[in-house]
Amino acid sequence: MTDAVMIPRRAGHALRWTGAALVAASLILAVVGPLAVPGDPLAQSLTKALSGPEPAAPLGYDHLGRSIFHRLAAALRLSPAIAIAAVLTAGLAGLVLGTWAAARGGWTDRILTMLADALLALPGLLLVLMVLAIVPGTAPGFWAGLSLVLWVEFFRLTRAATRAVLASPAVQATRLLGFGPVYVFRTHIWPEIAPMMLTAAAFGTATAIMAIAALGFVHVGMRAPTPELGLMMVELLPYWREAPLALLSPVMATFALLLGLTLLAGSRDT
Amino acid sequence: MNTLVTRGIQALMVAVLIGAATFAMMRALPGDAAYRIAAGRYGYDNVDTAAADAVRDELGLDGPALPALLHWLGDLLRLDFGNSLVSGQPVIAEIGHQLGASLSLAAVAVVLSLIMGPPLGILAGLRPGGLLDRGLLVVSTGLKAVPQFLMALILILILSVQFRLLPAAGYGAARHFILPALALALGLAAVNARIARDAMARIGAMPFYSFAQWKGLSRRQALLHHGLRNVSVPLLTYLGLQFVTLVEGVVVVEAIFGWPGIGHALVHAIFSRDVPMVQGTALCLGLGFVLINTAIDLLTARIDPRRAA
Amino acid sequence: MTLLKADDITVAQGGTPILHPVSLHLEPGEPLVILGETGSGKSLLAQAIMGTLPRDLAARGRVVLGDHLLDAARPEGFRPLWGRQIAVLPQEPWLSLDPLMRAGRQVTEAHHLVRGLGTQDARAQAATDLDRLGLAHADTRYPHELSGGMAQRVAIAAARAGGAGIVIADEPTKGLDAARRDEVADLLLAELARGGGLLVITHDLALARRIGGRMIVLRAGRVVETGPTAAVMAVPTQAYTRDLIAADPENWPARSRRPAGAPVLTATRLAAGRGGVRLFSDLSFDLSAGRILGVTGPSGCGKSTLGDVVLGLAPPAAGRVNRSAGLAPTAFQKLYQDPVAAFPRHRTLGRTLADVAHRHGQPRDRIDTLLPRLGLNPVLLTRTPGGVSGGELQRLALLRLLLVRPRFIFADEPTSRLDPITQKQVIDLLRDTAAAEGCAIMLVSHDPELVARTADHVLSLAPAKTGGDLSGQAVKRAGGLG
């Protein structure tokens, strides 16, 4: 894209910093929150059901009298942890396969591209659902399913960028000067794809967190009583009138986290 | 021609992938899968051990995986999906029932998003960095960060629970369309608008767009005669890719609003481990993507002669 | 009657002047050439007169166009004149036509929407225009189906359809070979002969000479010299203009033959093709140390392919290249047309050069000794390739090759993106390299004058698939332009 199309540099930087701040804030809530206010996300006390905030439970209690603050903190550790694990797996697989396909060409490239194209035609949630039905255990199932969905984007980016770089005069010149593939990767390919990888990783993390929450919300993801963002929302939805803060907490936290990741990723659309 | 071959291969790969995944799903089924499949075929009253054994033999459930997988894929490629394990009805018939509801919801959502997104995006792209552009960036970034289920939840809370303007669930009347379609359309429009904006900004900065005005065309004439047509190509291509997002949204939104469509059926089928239904619906969605994108390939090749070459 | 008069035009960027006051006037039938190198402000001057400056640049001054009086500070006022009074010819005609619209319609719409003809009349008039330019068959073609020259003629027809009398052409020969350059000049003069005025902005001395008329020479935003083009070119009064004209390959001294050194390579009955078209065949030659082989021919004739075949980067369709025994695998090197594209983008030039020196066991101070020899400032090493000028980067690219101690350099249009004075510096350095390093050079250029005055032997490739048989040291012209 030409410069005229891009968002002005400084505005872009400000947006990225805002995004980083939002992500950092939710991670601090998830990790530091329970240390500051100790509590158990699973402990029920039905007498406190739907009651408001108090020092031991800064966001009040849900319909079973569990502390929403501690459930939210646990949920904000669970989905990002699965998401990051899946993104790391997918990123590594996509990077290796993408570079390999671009460097080898021929049938290696053709078969990997065909596989990626076929996966691209399938809705990610559908693949995750099917993998969940195959792999025992919900968290490993999400990790496997999301990795399967997410590697395609990393693969396509890496392959396209590597192909372009390898065909460039710069790489031709470097090879004529007697350098080998490791030097070419280090000086030509990696500097081109590293920023793309970061953007794709932020988008991938957002996608994964959305998927876990969406499936939790329609009762086919994480199972109760696990604290999970989508599951918390659907559990608290019937009590909206009695305890709006109870429902708004996971809604706002999810939105802030996803917005943060979207801003962090920058202006590229996927 | 080349397009059709590539898309054909893609369709085949989609079918094989779904076949392999559903096969793995079936093998991972808890309990006696053969008995359940036999029950799906002949009805629970008519199942005995002999029928279950016949199914076991036929599908090779106890045998080595590879021949069984090939057999499974063979059935799939002959479009023999079998019967639903839950209702006992043929999968094809079930999908036929639900497809209409899903298609109408998806169509309304896409039309809504096209009314909202691209016009705003094009206006913003005509003046990159202008007030509208910056405003649109904020709104579309915010909307993009809201997943469809959350959008549905917010719309239900505001329009249905709080103000009681619209029904939160139901199917049949026009007003039932509004919430689910809007939940889908807002997210799509946010992305459509960005694509249209980026395309317009890029085209507006191209030499031919300036040259059209140097010939003496007014801004409006340049937009109508040269801008829109050029913007439509990347926009159409993107719409094709967006189909996946749309389908994901349809699955979730149908489940939330109790919409009797294919997404709703898919979630149910997975929940109750109804493997033949999962296979049928998944294939329907995957092939739908390939079909839509083939149509878009052919359409853009007509608009843009460089692509036909 | 003066067609266009511009008084005290200035352009500033954020308060910093980048074009100092320039005045000019355009008379009917007499072309005006604005000559300058990159960064001289010649395009800014034209854009200020047309009201097409980018938004972050501010112009001042007064423009009188027929009976319109315009303020350069208010570009909106120029808009109604576009197409009706001023026809602007774009730099790159291919990119200036709507890729999704047939050529004929792009002319027709100007007749219809700008001049106000009815649909039928507009179509008929467009057909007449295209016919006059020899483009009757191009009517229903899309831009990507046109050659560069055809696209240029379609653009001229479209630009003038609104009835404009004044034609402003900004770098109309950018990236064209010699034959095409003369075609464009003739076309512009033919348009002038139909009445009106012509303003040509260029860095190309050959184009300026051919256009004639009057001339303004610009340098770094200031007028250096003005006068009749023929007089300025024959007897320049200013030092800069003299340098500029001396840098034109036509005015270079001819090369004196040098004795040949040890043989470096032998090419035997080479042939190559691209996309099923045979580019050349039966090409044989050999090359010795210290010698320069010039290769010339129109674009698309296979000049660059020949170089890649000799380097072993592309396989020949027939024949073979033998390197002399005992040469290192890295003894054959290449100098690229676009030096920015030939360096790793994100690495400082110093690191890239140090890597090469290290790889080839050269001491670090070899870079430091080469820098002044190539007229380069050591501070450039701290920058990335995007941060230095094209001429500097091409010299750095040459330095990078010298670290490898090459025996053969394929220089692929190494100066086609450089200004004339810089071009001369780089070519002089190449000549010195051949002599000092005892290195054979194959110099590819679309400019026959440049090749004729630089090379020991000249190989002219024909546009079609005819080839030549060159044997031994003898120079044989191989068909085509020869």
mmCIF file of C-alpha atoms in Angstrom, chain B residues 96-263:
data_model
loop_
_atom_site.group_PDB
_atom_site.id
_atom_site.type_symbol
_atom_site.label_atom_id
_atom_site.label_comp_id
_atom_site.label_asym_id
_atom_site.label_seq_id
_atom_site.Cartn_x
_atom_site.Cartn_y
_atom_site.Cartn_z
ATOM 1 C CA GLY B 96 -32.857 -28.984 3.040
ATOM 2 C CA HIS B 97 -35.254 -27.898 5.773
ATOM 3 C CA GLN B 98 -32.777 -25.643 7.551
ATOM 4 C CA LEU B 99 -30.853 -24.136 4.664
ATOM 5 C CA GLY B 100 -33.584 -21.697 3.696
ATOM 6 C CA ALA B 101 -33.775 -20.118 7.144
ATOM 7 C CA SER B 102 -29.999 -19.663 7.286
ATOM 8 C CA LEU B 103 -29.733 -18.290 3.754
ATOM 9 C CA SER B 104 -32.436 -15.707 4.340
ATOM 10 C CA LEU B 105 -30.802 -14.555 7.584
ATOM 11 C CA ALA B 106 -27.357 -14.377 5.947
ATOM 12 C CA ALA B 107 -28.730 -12.507 2.924
ATOM 13 C CA VAL B 108 -30.484 -9.904 5.055
ATOM 14 C CA ALA B 109 -27.326 -9.441 7.125
ATOM 15 C CA VAL B 110 -25.104 -9.002 4.056
ATOM 16 C CA VAL B 111 -27.482 -6.517 2.445
ATOM 17 C CA LEU B 112 -27.692 -4.534 5.687
ATOM 18 C CA SER B 113 -23.905 -4.461 6.012
ATOM 19 C CA LEU B 114 -23.506 -3.326 2.399
ATOM 20 C CA ILE B 115 -25.939 -0.477 2.951
ATOM 21 C CA MET B 116 -24.037 0.690 6.028
ATOM 22 C CA GLY B 117 -20.352 -0.056 5.336
ATOM 23 C CA PRO B 118 -19.090 0.669 1.818
ATOM 24 C CA PRO B 119 -20.807 4.036 1.251
ATOM 25 C CA LEU B 120 -19.300 5.401 4.462
ATOM 26 C CA GLY B 121 -15.962 3.814 3.654
ATOM 27 C CA ILE B 122 -15.846 5.373 0.178
ATOM 28 C CA LEU B 123 -16.734 8.807 1.526
ATOM 29 C CA ALA B 124 -13.988 8.467 4.146
ATOM 30 C CA GLY B 125 -11.483 7.226 1.572
ATOM 31 C CA LEU B 126 -12.080 10.249 -0.661
ATOM 32 C CA ARG B 127 -10.470 12.405 2.025
ATOM 33 C CA PRO B 128 -7.935 10.277 3.900
ATOM 34 C CA GLY B 129 -7.172 11.786 7.270
ATOM 35 C CA GLY B 130 -10.349 13.871 7.238
ATOM 36 C CA LEU B 131 -12.906 14.084 10.015
ATOM 37 C CA LEU B 132 -15.127 11.318 8.645
ATOM 38 C CA ASP B 133 -12.096 9.093 8.089
ATOM 39 C CA ARG B 134 -10.893 9.436 11.648
ATOM 40 C CA GLY B 135 -14.389 9.020 13.062
ATOM 41 C CA LEU B 136 -14.972 5.923 10.985
ATOM 42 C CA LEU B 137 -11.654 4.470 12.124
ATOM 43 C CA VAL B 138 -12.682 4.773 15.764
ATOM 44 C CA VAL B 139 -16.162 3.328 15.216
ATOM 45 C CA SER B 140 -15.047 0.473 12.981
ATOM 46 C CA THR B 141 -12.168 -0.505 15.272
ATOM 47 C CA GLY B 142 -14.568 -0.579 18.214
ATOM 48 C CA LEU B 143 -17.124 -2.647 16.297
ATOM 49 C CA LYS B 144 -14.503 -5.060 15.022
ATOM 50 C CA ALA B 145 -13.469 -5.816 18.594
ATOM 51 C CA VAL B 146 -17.018 -6.908 19.488
ATOM 52 C CA PRO B 147 -17.562 -10.571 18.646
ATOM 53 C CA GLN B 148 -20.923 -11.447 17.133
ATOM 54 C CA PHE B 149 -22.194 -13.226 20.241
ATOM 55 C CA LEU B 150 -21.387 -10.169 22.325
ATOM 56 C CA MET B 151 -23.094 -7.928 19.786
ATOM 57 C CA ALA B 152 -26.146 -10.170 19.972
ATOM 58 C CA LEU B 153 -26.061 -10.008 23.759
ATOM 59 C CA ILE B 154 -25.800 -6.219 23.766
ATOM 60 C CA LEU B 155 -28.615 -5.828 21.240
ATOM 61 C CA ILE B 156 -30.851 -8.192 23.216
ATOM 62 C CA LEU B 157 -30.143 -6.309 26.438
ATOM 63 C CA ILE B 158 -30.835 -2.896 24.946
ATOM 64 C CA LEU B 159 -33.579 -3.427 22.379
ATOM 65 C CA SER B 160 -35.342 -6.439 23.798
ATOM 66 C CA VAL B 161 -34.894 -6.631 27.568
ATOM 67 C CA GLN B 162 -34.510 -2.949 28.463
ATOM 68 C CA PHE B 163 -36.816 -1.237 25.981
ATOM 69 C CA ARG B 164 -38.923 -4.253 24.923
ATOM 70 C CA LEU B 165 -38.931 -3.043 21.312
ATOM 71 C CA LEU B 166 -38.171 -6.332 19.620
ATOM 72 C CA PRO B 167 -38.504 -10.016 20.361
ATOM 73 C CA ALA B 168 -35.302 -11.686 21.601
ATOM 74 C CA ALA B 169 -36.109 -14.964 19.904
ATOM 75 C CA GLY B 170 -38.540 -16.422 17.412
ATOM 76 C CA TYR B 171 -38.853 -17.055 13.731
ATOM 77 C CA GLY B 172 -41.397 -16.360 11.061
ATOM 78 C CA ALA B 173 -42.184 -12.646 11.010
ATOM 79 C CA ALA B 174 -40.086 -9.857 9.547
ATOM 80 C CA ARG B 175 -39.407 -8.312 12.955
ATOM 81 C CA HIS B 176 -37.727 -11.509 14.058
ATOM 82 C CA PHE B 177 -35.028 -10.792 11.488
ATOM 83 C CA ILE B 178 -33.975 -7.465 12.924
ATOM 84 C CA LEU B 179 -31.908 -8.468 15.952
ATOM 85 C CA PRO B 180 -30.032 -11.475 14.560
ATOM 86 C CA ALA B 181 -29.412 -9.743 11.217
ATOM 87 C CA LEU B 182 -28.201 -6.588 12.925
ATOM 88 C CA ALA B 183 -25.922 -8.581 15.229
ATOM 89 C CA LEU B 184 -24.276 -10.052 12.135
ATOM 90 C CA ALA B 185 -24.375 -6.952 9.960
ATOM 91 C CA LEU B 186 -22.682 -4.470 12.295
ATOM 92 C CA GLY B 187 -19.457 -6.470 12.466
ATOM 93 C CA LEU B 188 -19.477 -7.122 8.718
ATOM 94 C CA ALA B 189 -20.150 -3.454 7.992
ATOM 95 C CA ALA B 190 -17.222 -2.385 10.176
ATOM 96 C CA VAL B 191 -14.850 -4.466 8.071
ATOM 97 C CA ASN B 192 -16.555 -3.652 4.727
ATOM 98 C CA ALA B 193 -16.193 0.014 5.494
ATOM 99 C CA ARG B 194 -12.446 -0.350 6.181
ATOM 100 C CA ILE B 195 -11.912 -2.309 2.967
ATOM 101 C CA ALA B 196 -13.858 0.223 0.914
ATOM 102 C CA ARG B 197 -12.038 3.086 2.612
ATOM 103 C CA ASP B 198 -8.582 1.629 1.988
ATOM 104 C CA ALA B 199 -9.450 0.782 -1.619
ATOM 105 C CA MET B 200 -10.850 4.261 -2.272
ATOM 106 C CA ALA B 201 -7.856 5.968 -0.650
ATOM 107 C CA ARG B 202 -5.491 3.822 -2.696
ATOM 108 C CA ILE B 203 -7.355 4.415 -5.948
ATOM 109 C CA GLY B 204 -7.754 8.120 -5.238
ATOM 110 C CA ALA B 205 -3.960 8.363 -4.979
ATOM 111 C CA MET B 206 -3.363 6.532 -8.255
ATOM 112 C CA PRO B 207 -2.170 8.447 -11.329
ATOM 113 C CA PHE B 208 -5.203 7.457 -13.397
ATOM 114 C CA TYR B 209 -7.583 8.960 -10.871
ATOM 115 C CA SER B 210 -5.751 12.295 -10.994
ATOM 116 C CA PHE B 211 -5.520 12.073 -14.765
ATOM 117 C CA ALA B 212 -9.293 11.588 -15.052
ATOM 118 C CA GLN B 213 -9.675 14.947 -13.310
ATOM 119 C CA TRP B 214 -6.939 16.587 -15.375
ATOM 120 C CA LYS B 215 -8.967 15.594 -18.444
ATOM 121 C CA GLY B 216 -11.613 17.919 -17.022
ATOM 122 C CA LEU B 217 -13.904 15.548 -15.139
ATOM 123 C CA SER B 218 -15.393 16.891 -11.926
ATOM 124 C CA ARG B 219 -14.790 15.110 -8.612
ATOM 125 C CA ARG B 220 -18.228 13.539 -8.836
ATOM 126 C CA GLN B 221 -17.737 12.372 -12.416
ATOM 127 C CA ALA B 222 -14.343 10.899 -11.567
ATOM 128 C CA LEU B 223 -15.864 8.982 -8.654
ATOM 129 C CA LEU B 224 -18.849 7.705 -10.637
ATOM 130 C CA HIS B 225 -16.975 6.811 -13.822
ATOM 131 C CA HIS B 226 -13.637 5.626 -12.444
ATOM 132 C CA GLY B 227 -13.740 5.340 -8.659
ATOM 133 C CA LEU B 228 -16.652 3.020 -7.942
ATOM 134 C CA ARG B 229 -15.797 0.423 -10.535
ATOM 135 C CA ASN B 230 -12.218 0.162 -9.312
ATOM 136 C CA VAL B 231 -13.273 -0.008 -5.672
ATOM 137 C CA SER B 232 -15.734 -2.796 -6.415
ATOM 138 C CA VAL B 233 -13.039 -5.308 -7.331
ATOM 139 C CA PRO B 234 -11.208 -5.512 -3.974
ATOM 140 C CA LEU B 235 -14.528 -5.134 -2.172
ATOM 141 C CA LEU B 236 -16.072 -8.101 -3.967
ATOM 142 C CA THR B 237 -12.990 -10.232 -3.403
ATOM 143 C CA TYR B 238 -13.149 -9.391 0.250
ATOM 144 C CA LEU B 239 -16.848 -10.181 0.491
ATOM 145 C CA GLY B 240 -16.025 -13.691 -0.676
ATOM 146 C CA LEU B 241 -13.470 -14.158 2.063
ATOM 147 C CA GLN B 242 -15.858 -12.641 4.593
ATOM 148 C CA PHE B 243 -18.231 -15.521 3.948
ATOM 149 C CA VAL B 244 -16.349 -17.540 6.566
ATOM 150 C CA THR B 245 -16.893 -14.834 9.169
ATOM 151 C CA LEU B 246 -20.528 -14.686 8.151
ATOM 152 C CA VAL B 247 -20.969 -18.423 8.592
ATOM 153 C CA GLU B 248 -19.287 -18.367 11.995
ATOM 154 C CA GLY B 249 -21.611 -15.575 12.970
ATOM 155 C CA VAL B 250 -24.623 -17.448 11.659
ATOM 156 C CA VAL B 251 -23.705 -20.512 13.745
ATOM 157 C CA VAL B 252 -23.417 -18.486 16.936
ATOM 158 C CA VAL B 253 -26.270 -16.063 16.316
ATOM 159 C CA GLU B 254 -28.696 -18.834 15.351
ATOM 160 C CA ALA B 255 -27.856 -20.694 18.517
ATOM 161 C CA ILE B 256 -28.473 -17.560 20.580
ATOM 162 C CA PHE B 257 -31.726 -16.529 18.921
ATOM 163 C CA GLY B 258 -33.032 -20.065 18.465
ATOM 164 C CA TRP B 259 -33.132 -19.539 14.704
ATOM 165 C CA PRO B 260 -34.043 -22.841 13.038
ATOM 166 C CA GLY B 261 -31.163 -22.796 10.577
ATOM 167 C CA ILE B 262 -28.177 -24.862 9.632
ATOM 168 C CA GLY B 263 -25.913 -23.280 12.266
#
